[in-house]
PDB file of N, CA and C in Angstrom:
ATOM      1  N   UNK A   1      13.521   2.632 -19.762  1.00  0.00           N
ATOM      2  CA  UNK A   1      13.023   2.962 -18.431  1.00  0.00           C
ATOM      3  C   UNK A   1      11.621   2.373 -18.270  1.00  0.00           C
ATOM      4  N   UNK A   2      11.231   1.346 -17.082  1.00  0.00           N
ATOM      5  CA  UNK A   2       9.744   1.095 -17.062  1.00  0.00           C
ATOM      6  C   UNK A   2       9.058   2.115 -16.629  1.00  0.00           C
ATOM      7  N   UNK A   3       7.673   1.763 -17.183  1.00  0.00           N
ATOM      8  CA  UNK A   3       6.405   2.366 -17.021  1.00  0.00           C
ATOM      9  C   UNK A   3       5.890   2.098 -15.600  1.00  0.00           C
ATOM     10  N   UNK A   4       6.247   3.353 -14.566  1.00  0.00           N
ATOM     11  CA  UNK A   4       5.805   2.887 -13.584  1.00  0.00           C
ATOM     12  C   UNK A   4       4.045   3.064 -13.220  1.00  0.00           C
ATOM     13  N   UNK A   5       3.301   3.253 -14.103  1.00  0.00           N
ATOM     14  CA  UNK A   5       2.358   3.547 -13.745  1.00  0.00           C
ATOM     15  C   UNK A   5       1.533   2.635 -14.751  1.00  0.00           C
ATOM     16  N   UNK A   6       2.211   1.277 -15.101  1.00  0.00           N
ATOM     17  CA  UNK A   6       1.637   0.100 -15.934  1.00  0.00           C
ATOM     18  C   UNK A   6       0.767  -0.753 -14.690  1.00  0.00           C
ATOM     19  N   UNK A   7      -0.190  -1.187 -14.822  1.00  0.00           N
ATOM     20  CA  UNK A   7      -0.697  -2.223 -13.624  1.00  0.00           C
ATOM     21  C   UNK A   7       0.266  -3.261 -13.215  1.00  0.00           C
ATOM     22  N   UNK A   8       0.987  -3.755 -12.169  1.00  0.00           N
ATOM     23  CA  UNK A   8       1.362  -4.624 -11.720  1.00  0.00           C
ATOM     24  C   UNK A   8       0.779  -5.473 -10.184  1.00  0.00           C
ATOM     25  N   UNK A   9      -0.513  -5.022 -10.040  1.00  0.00           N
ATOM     26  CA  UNK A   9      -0.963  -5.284  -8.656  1.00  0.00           C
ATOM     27  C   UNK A   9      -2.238  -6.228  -9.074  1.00  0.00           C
ATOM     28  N   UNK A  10      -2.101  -7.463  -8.552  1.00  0.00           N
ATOM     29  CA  UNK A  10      -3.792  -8.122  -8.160  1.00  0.00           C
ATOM     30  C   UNK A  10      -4.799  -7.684  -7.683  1.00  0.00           C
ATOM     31  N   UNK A  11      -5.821  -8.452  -7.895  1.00  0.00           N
ATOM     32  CA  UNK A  11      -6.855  -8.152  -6.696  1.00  0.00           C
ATOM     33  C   UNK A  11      -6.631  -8.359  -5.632  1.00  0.00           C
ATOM     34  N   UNK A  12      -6.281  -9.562  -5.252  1.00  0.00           N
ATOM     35  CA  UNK A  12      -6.035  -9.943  -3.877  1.00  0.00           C
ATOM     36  C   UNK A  12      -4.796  -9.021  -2.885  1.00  0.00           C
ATOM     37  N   UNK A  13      -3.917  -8.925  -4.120  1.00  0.00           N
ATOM     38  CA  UNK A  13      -2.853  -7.764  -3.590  1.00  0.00           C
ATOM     39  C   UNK A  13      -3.628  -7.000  -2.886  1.00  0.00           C
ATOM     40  N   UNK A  14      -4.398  -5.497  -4.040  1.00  0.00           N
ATOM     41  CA  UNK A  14      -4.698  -4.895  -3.574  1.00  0.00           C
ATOM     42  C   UNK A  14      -5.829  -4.598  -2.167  1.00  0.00           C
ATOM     43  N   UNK A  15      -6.831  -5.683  -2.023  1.00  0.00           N
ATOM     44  CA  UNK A  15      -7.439  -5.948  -0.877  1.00  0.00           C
ATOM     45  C   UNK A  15      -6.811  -6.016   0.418  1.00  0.00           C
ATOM     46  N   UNK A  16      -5.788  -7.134   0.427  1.00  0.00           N
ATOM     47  CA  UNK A  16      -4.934  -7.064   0.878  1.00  0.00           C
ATOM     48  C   UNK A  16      -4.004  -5.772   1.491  1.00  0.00           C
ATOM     49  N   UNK A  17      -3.960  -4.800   0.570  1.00  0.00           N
ATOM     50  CA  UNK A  17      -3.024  -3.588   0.663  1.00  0.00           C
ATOM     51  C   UNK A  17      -4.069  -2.545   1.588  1.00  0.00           C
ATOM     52  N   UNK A  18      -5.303  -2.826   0.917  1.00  0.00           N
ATOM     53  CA  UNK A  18      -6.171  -1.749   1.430  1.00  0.00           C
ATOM     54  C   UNK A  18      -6.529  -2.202   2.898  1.00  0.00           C
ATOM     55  N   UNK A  19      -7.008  -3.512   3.142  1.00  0.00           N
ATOM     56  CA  UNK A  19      -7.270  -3.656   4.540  1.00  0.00           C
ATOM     57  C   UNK A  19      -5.966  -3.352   5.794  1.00  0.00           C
ATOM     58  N   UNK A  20      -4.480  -3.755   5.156  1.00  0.00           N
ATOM     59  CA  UNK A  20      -3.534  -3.353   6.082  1.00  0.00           C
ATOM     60  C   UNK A  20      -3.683  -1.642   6.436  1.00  0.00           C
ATOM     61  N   UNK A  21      -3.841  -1.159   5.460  1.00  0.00           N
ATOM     62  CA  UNK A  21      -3.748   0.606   5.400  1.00  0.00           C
ATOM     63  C   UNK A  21      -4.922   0.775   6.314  1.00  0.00           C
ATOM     64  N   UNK A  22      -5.611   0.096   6.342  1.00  0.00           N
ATOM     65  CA  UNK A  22      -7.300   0.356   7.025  1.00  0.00           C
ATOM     66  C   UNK A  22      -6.747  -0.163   9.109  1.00  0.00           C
ATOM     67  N   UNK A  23      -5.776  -1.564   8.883  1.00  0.00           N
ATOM     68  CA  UNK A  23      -5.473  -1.527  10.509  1.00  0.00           C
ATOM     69  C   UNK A  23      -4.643  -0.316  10.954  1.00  0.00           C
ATOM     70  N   UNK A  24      -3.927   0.037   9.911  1.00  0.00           N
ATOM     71  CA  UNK A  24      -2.398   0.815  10.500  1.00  0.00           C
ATOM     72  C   UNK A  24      -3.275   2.494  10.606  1.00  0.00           C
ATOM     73  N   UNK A  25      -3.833   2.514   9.931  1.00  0.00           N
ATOM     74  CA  UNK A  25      -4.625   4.019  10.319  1.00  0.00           C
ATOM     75  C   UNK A  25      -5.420   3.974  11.723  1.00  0.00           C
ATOM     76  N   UNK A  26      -5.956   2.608  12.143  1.00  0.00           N
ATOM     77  CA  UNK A  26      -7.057   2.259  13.505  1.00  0.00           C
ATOM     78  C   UNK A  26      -5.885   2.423  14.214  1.00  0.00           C
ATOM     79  N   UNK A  27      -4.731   1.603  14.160  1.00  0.00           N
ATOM     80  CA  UNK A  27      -3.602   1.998  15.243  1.00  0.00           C
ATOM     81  C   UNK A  27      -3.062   2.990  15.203  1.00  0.00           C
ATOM     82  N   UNK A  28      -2.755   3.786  14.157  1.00  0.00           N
ATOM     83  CA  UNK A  28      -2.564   5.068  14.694  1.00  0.00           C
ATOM     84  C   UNK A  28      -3.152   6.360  15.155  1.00  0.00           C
ATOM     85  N   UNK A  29      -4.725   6.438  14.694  1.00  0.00           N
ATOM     86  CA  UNK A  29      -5.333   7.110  15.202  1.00  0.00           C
ATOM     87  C   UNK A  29      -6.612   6.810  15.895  1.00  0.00           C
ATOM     88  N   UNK A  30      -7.111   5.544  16.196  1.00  0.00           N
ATOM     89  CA  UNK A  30      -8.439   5.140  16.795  1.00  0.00           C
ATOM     90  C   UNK A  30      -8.228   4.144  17.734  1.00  0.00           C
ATOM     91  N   UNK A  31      -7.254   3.607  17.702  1.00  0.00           N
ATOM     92  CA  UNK A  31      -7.078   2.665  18.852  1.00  0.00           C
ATOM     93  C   UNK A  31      -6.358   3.552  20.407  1.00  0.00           C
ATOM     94  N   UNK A  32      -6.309   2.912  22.094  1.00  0.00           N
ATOM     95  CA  UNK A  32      -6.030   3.367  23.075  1.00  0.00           C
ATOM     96  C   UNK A  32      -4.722   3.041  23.261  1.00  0.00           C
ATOM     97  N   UNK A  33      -3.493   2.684  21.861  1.00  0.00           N
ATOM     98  CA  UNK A  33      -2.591   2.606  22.101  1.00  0.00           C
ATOM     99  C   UNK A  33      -1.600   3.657  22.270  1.00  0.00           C
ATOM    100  N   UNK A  34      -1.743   5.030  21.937  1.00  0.00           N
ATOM    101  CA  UNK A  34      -1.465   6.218  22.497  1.00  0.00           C
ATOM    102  C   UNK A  34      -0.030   5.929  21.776  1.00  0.00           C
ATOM    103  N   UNK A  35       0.219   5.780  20.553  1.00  0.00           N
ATOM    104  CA  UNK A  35       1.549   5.688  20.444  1.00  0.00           C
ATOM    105  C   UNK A  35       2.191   6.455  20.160  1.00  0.00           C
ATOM    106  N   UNK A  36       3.525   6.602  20.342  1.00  0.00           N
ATOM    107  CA  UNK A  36       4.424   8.425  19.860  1.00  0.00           C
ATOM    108  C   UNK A  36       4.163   8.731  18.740  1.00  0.00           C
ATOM    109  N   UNK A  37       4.320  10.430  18.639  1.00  0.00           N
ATOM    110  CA  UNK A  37       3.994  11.190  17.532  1.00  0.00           C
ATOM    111  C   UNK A  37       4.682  10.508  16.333  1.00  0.00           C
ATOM    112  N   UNK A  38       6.355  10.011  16.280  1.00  0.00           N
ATOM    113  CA  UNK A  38       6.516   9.967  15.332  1.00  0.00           C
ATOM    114  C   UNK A  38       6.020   8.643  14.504  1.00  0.00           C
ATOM    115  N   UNK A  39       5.809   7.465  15.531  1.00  0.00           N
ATOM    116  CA  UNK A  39       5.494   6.428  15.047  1.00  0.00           C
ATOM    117  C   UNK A  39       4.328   6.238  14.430  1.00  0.00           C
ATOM    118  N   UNK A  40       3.319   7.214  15.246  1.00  0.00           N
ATOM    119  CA  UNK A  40       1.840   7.529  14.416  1.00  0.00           C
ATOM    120  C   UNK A  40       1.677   7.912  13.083  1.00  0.00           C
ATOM    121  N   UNK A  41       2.926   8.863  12.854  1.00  0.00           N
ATOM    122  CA  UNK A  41       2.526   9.515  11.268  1.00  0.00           C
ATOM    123  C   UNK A  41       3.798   8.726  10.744  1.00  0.00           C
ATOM    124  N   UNK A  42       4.358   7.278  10.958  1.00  0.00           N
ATOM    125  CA  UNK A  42       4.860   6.760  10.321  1.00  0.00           C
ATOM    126  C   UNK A  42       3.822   5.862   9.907  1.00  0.00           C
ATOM    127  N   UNK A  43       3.049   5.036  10.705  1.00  0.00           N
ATOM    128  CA  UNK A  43       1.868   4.268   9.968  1.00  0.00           C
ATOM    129  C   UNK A  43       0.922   4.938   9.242  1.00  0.00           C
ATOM    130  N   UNK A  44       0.904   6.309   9.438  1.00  0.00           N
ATOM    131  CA  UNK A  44      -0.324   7.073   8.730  1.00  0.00           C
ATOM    132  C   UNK A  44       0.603   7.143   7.173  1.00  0.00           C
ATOM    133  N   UNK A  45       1.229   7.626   7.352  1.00  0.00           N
ATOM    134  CA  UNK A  45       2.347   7.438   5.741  1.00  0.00           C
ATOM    135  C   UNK A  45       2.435   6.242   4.568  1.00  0.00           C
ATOM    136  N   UNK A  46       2.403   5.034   5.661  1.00  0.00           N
ATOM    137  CA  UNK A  46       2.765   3.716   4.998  1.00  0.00           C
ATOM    138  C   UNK A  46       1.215   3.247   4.395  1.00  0.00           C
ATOM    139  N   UNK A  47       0.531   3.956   5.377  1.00  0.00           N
ATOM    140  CA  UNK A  47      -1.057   3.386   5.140  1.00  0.00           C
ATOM    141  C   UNK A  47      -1.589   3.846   3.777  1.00  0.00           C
ATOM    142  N   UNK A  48      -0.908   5.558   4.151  1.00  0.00           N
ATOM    143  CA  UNK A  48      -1.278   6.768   2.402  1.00  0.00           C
ATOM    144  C   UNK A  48      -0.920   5.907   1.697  1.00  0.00           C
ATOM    145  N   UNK A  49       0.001   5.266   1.361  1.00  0.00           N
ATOM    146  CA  UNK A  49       0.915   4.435   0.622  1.00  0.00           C
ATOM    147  C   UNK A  49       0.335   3.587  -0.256  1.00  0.00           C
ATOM    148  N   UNK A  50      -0.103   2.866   0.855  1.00  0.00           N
ATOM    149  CA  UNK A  50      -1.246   1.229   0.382  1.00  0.00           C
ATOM    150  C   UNK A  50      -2.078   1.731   0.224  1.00  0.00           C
ATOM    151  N   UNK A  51      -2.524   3.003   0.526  1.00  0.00           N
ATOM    152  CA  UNK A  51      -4.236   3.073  -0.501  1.00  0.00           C
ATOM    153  C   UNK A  51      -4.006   3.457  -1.751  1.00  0.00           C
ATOM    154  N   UNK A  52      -3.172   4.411  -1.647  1.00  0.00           N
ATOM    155  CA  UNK A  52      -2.795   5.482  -3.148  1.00  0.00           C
ATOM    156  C   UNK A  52      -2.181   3.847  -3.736  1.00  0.00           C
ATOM    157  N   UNK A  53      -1.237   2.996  -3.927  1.00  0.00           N
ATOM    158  CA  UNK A  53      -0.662   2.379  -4.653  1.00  0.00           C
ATOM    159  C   UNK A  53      -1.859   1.369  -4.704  1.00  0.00           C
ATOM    160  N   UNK A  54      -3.073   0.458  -3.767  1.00  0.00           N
ATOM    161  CA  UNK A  54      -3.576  -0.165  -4.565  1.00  0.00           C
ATOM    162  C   UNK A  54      -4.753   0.225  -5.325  1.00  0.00           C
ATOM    163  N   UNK A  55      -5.489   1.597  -4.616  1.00  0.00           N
ATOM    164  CA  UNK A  55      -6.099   2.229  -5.928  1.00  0.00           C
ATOM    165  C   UNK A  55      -5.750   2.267  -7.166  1.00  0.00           C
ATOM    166  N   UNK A  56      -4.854   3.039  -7.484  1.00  0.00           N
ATOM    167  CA  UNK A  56      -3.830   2.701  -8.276  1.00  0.00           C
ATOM    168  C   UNK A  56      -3.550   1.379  -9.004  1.00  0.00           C
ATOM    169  N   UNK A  57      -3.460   0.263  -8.532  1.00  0.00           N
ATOM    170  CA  UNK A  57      -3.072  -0.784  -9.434  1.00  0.00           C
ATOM    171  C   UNK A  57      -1.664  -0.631  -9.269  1.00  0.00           C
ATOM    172  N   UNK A  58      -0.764  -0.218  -9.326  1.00  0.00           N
ATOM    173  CA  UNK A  58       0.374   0.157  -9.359  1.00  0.00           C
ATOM    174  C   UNK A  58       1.436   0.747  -8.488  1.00  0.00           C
ATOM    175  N   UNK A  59       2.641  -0.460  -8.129  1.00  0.00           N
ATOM    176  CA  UNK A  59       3.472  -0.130  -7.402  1.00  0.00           C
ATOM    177  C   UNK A  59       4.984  -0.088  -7.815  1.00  0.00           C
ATOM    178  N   UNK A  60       5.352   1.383  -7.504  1.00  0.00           N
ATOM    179  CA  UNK A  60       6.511   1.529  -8.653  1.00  0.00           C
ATOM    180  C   UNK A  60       8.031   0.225  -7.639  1.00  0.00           C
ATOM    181  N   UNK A  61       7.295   0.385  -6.352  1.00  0.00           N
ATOM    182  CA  UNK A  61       8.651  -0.790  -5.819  1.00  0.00           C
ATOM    183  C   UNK A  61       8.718  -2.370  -6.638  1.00  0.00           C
ATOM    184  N   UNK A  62       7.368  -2.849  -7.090  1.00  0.00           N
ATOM    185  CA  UNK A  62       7.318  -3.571  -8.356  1.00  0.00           C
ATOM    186  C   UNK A  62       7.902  -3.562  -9.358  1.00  0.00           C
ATOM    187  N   UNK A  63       7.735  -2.034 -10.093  1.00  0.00           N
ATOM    188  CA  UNK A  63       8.015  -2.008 -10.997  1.00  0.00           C
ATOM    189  C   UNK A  63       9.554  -2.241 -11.189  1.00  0.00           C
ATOM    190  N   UNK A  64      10.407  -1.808 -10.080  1.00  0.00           N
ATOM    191  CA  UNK A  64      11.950  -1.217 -10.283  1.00  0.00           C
ATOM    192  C   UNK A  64      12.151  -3.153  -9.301  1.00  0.00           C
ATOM    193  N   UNK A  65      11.652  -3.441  -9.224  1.00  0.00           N
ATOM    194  CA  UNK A  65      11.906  -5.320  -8.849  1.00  0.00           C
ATOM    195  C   UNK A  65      11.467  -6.314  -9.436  1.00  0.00           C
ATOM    196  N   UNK A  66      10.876  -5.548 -10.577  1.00  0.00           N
ATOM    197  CA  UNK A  66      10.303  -6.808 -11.664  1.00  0.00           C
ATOM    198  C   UNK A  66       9.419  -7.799 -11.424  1.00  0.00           C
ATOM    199  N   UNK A  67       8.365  -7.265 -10.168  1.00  0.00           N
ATOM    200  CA  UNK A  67       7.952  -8.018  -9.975  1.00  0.00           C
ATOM    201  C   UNK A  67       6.238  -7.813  -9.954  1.00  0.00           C
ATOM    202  N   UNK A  68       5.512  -8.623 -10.439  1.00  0.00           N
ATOM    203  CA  UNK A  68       3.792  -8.566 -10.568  1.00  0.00           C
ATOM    204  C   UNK A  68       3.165  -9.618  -9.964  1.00  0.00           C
ATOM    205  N   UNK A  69       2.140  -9.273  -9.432  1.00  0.00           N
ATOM    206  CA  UNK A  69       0.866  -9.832  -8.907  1.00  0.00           C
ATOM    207  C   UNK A  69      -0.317 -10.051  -9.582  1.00  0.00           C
ATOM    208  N   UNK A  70      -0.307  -9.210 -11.200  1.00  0.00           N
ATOM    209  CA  UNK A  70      -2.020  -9.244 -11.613  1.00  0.00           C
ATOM    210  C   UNK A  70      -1.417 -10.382 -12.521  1.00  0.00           C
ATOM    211  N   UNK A  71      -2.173 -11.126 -13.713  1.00  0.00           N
ATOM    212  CA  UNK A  71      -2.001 -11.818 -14.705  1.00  0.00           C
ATOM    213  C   UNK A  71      -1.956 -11.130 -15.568  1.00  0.00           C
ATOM    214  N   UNK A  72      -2.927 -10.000 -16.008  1.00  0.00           N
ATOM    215  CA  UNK A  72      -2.829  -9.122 -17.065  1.00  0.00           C
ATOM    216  C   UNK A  72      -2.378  -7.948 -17.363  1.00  0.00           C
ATOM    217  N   UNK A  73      -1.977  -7.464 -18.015  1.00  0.00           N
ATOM    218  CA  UNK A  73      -1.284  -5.788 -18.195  1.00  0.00           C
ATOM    219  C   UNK A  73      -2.392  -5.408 -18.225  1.00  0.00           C
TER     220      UNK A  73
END
């Protein structure tokens, strides 16, 4: 069974991860796009997502797809 909590994320990934989480939170709660309830706390979710996973270093949808972004373990 892999180690899902082995680093598989870059830097650039994670920058990357963090600035999307950083638009999708402005659109769902700071921008005048007024969008429906449910769609709001669907970007607020995806956003939790990308911060917790590139803080983290580690994304278990990586892990279970074999797939990495950093060079090093």
């Amino acid at each position: 069974m892999p180690d899902i909590w082995t680093r598989n994320m870059g830097q650039i990934d994670r920058l990357l991860r963090i600035a999307l989480a950083l638009v999708l939170l402005w659109l769902a709660f700071g921008a005048d796009l007024a969008w429906p309830g449910v769609l709001r706390w669907i970007a607020a979710g995806v956003a939790g997502i990308f911060l917790v996973t590139s803080l983290i270093g580690s994304c278990p949808l990586y892990t279970l797809l074999g797939f990495r972004t950093c060079r090093t373990r």
